[in-house]
PDB file of C-alpha atoms in Angstrom:
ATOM      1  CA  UNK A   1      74.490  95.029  92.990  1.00 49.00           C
ATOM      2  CA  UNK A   2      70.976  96.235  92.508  1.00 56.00           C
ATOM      3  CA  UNK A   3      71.355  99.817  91.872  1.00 56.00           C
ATOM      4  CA  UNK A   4      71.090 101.099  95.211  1.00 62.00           C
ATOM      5  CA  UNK A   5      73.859 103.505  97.139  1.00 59.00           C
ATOM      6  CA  UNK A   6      75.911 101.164  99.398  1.00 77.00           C
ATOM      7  CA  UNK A   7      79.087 103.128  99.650  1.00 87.00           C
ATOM      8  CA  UNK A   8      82.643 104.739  97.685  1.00 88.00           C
ATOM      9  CA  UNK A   9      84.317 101.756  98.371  1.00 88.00           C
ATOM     10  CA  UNK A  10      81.863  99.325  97.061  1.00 87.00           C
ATOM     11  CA  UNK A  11      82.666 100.570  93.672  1.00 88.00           C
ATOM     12  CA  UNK A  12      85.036  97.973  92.781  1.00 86.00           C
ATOM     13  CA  UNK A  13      82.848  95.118  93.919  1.00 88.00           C
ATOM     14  CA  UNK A  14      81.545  93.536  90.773  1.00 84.00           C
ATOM     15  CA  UNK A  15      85.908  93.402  89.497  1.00 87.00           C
ATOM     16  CA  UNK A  16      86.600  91.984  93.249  1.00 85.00           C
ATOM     17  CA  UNK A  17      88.755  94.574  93.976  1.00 89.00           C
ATOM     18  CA  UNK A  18      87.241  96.117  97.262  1.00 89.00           C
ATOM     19  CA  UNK A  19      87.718  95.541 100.665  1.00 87.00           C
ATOM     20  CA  UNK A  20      84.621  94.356 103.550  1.00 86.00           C
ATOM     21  CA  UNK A  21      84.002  97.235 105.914  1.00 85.00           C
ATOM     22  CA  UNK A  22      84.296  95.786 109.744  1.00 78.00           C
ATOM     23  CA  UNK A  23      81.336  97.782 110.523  1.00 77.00           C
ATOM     24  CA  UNK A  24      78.687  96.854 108.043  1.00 73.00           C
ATOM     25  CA  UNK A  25      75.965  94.996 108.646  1.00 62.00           C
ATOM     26  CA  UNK A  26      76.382  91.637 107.396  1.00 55.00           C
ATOM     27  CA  UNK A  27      73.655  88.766 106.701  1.00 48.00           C
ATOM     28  CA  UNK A  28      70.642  91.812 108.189  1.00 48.00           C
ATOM     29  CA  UNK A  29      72.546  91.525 111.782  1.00 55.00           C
ATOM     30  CA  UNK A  30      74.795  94.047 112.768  1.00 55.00           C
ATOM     31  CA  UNK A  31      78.077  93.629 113.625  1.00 58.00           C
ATOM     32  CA  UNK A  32      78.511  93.354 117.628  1.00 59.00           C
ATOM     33  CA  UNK A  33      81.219  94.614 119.411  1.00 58.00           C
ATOM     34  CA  UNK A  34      81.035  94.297 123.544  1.00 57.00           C
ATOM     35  CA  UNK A  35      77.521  93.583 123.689  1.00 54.00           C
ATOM     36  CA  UNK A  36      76.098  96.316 121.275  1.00 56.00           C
ATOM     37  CA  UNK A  37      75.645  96.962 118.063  1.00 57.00           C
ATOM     38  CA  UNK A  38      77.863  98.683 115.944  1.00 62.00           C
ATOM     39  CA  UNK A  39      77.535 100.033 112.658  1.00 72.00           C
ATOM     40  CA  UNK A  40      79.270 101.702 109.989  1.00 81.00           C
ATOM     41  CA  UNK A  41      79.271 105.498 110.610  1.00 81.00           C
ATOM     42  CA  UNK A  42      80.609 106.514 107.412  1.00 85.00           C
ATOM     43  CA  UNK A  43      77.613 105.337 105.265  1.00 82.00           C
ATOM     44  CA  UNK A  44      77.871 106.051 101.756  1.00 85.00           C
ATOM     45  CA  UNK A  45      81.356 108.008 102.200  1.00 92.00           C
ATOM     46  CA  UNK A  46      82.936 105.070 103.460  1.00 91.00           C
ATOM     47  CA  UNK A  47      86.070 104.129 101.757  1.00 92.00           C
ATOM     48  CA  UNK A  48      85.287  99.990 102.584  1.00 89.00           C
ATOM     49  CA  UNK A  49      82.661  97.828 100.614  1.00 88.00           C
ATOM     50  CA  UNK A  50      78.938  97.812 101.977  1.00 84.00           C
ATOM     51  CA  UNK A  51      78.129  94.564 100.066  1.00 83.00           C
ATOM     52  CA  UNK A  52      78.226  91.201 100.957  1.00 80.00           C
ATOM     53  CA  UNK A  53      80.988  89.098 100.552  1.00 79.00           C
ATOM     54  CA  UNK A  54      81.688  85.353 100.237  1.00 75.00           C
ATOM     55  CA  UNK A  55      84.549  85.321 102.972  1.00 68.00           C
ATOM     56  CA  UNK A  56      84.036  87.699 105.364  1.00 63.00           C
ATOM     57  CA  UNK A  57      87.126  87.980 107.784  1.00 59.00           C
ATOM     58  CA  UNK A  58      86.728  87.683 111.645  1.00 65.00           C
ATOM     59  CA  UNK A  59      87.514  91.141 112.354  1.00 63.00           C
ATOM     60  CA  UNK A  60      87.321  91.248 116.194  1.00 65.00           C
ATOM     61  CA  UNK A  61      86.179  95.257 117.509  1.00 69.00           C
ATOM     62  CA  UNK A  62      87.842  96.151 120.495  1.00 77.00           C
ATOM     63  CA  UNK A  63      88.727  99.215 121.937  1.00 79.00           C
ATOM     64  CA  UNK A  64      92.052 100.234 122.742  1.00 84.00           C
ATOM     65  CA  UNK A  65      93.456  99.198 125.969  1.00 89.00           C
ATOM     66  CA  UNK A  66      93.440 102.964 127.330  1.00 90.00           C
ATOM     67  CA  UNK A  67      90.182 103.363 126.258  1.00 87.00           C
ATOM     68  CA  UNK A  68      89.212 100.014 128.349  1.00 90.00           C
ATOM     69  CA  UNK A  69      91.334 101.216 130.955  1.00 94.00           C
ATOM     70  CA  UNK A  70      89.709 104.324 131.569  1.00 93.00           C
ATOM     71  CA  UNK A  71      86.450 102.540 131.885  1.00 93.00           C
ATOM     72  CA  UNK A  72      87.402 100.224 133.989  1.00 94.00           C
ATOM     73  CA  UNK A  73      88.470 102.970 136.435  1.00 96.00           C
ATOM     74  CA  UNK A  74      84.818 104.248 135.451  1.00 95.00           C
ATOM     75  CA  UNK A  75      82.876 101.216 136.455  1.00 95.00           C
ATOM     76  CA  UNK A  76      84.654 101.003 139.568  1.00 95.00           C
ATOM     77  CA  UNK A  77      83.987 104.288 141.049  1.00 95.00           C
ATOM     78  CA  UNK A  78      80.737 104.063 140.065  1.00 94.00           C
ATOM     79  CA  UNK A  79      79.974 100.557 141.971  1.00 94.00           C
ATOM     80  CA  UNK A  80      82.149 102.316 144.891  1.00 94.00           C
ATOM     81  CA  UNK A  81      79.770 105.001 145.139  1.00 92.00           C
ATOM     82  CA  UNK A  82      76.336 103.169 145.088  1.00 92.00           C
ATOM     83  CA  UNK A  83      77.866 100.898 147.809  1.00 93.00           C
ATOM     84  CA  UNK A  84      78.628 103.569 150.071  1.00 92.00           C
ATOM     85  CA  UNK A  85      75.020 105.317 149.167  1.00 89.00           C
ATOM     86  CA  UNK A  86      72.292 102.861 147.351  1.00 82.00           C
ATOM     87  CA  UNK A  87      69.879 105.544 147.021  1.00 77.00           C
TER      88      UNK A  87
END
């Protein structure tokens, strides 16, 4: 919109043929996933628009259920082993 680099997929903006990146910030906040921030890691190489957009769709950032899984497991043995030694 104003000149600036946003990213490859913003190109088709202005013709409304682009597509919202999930992980842009939107509105100056970042997009929050779990309790922390999350933003777009492709920057200007990304293949999704970096502009705003009228309707943004709810896109809901979850990791897979392996993934949450495998932490779970995590968090566990970690609580396990600060009960058996707190110091």
């Amino acid at each position: 919109d104003s000149g600036r680099p946003t990213s490859l997929g913003s190109v088709g903006h202005t013709a409304g043929q682009c597509k919202p990146c999930a992980f842009w910030q939107q509105s100056g906040r970042p997009v929050v996933a779990g309790g922390a921030a999350v933003v777009c890691s492709e920057g200007v190489l990304c293949r999704f628009c970096h502009f705003p957009h009228e309707s943004m769709p709810k896109v809901r950032l979850r990791a897979s259920k392996g993934r949450r899984e495998s932490l779970q497991k995590l968090a566990s043995r970690i609580i396990q082993n600060i009960e058996r030694d707190p110091d």
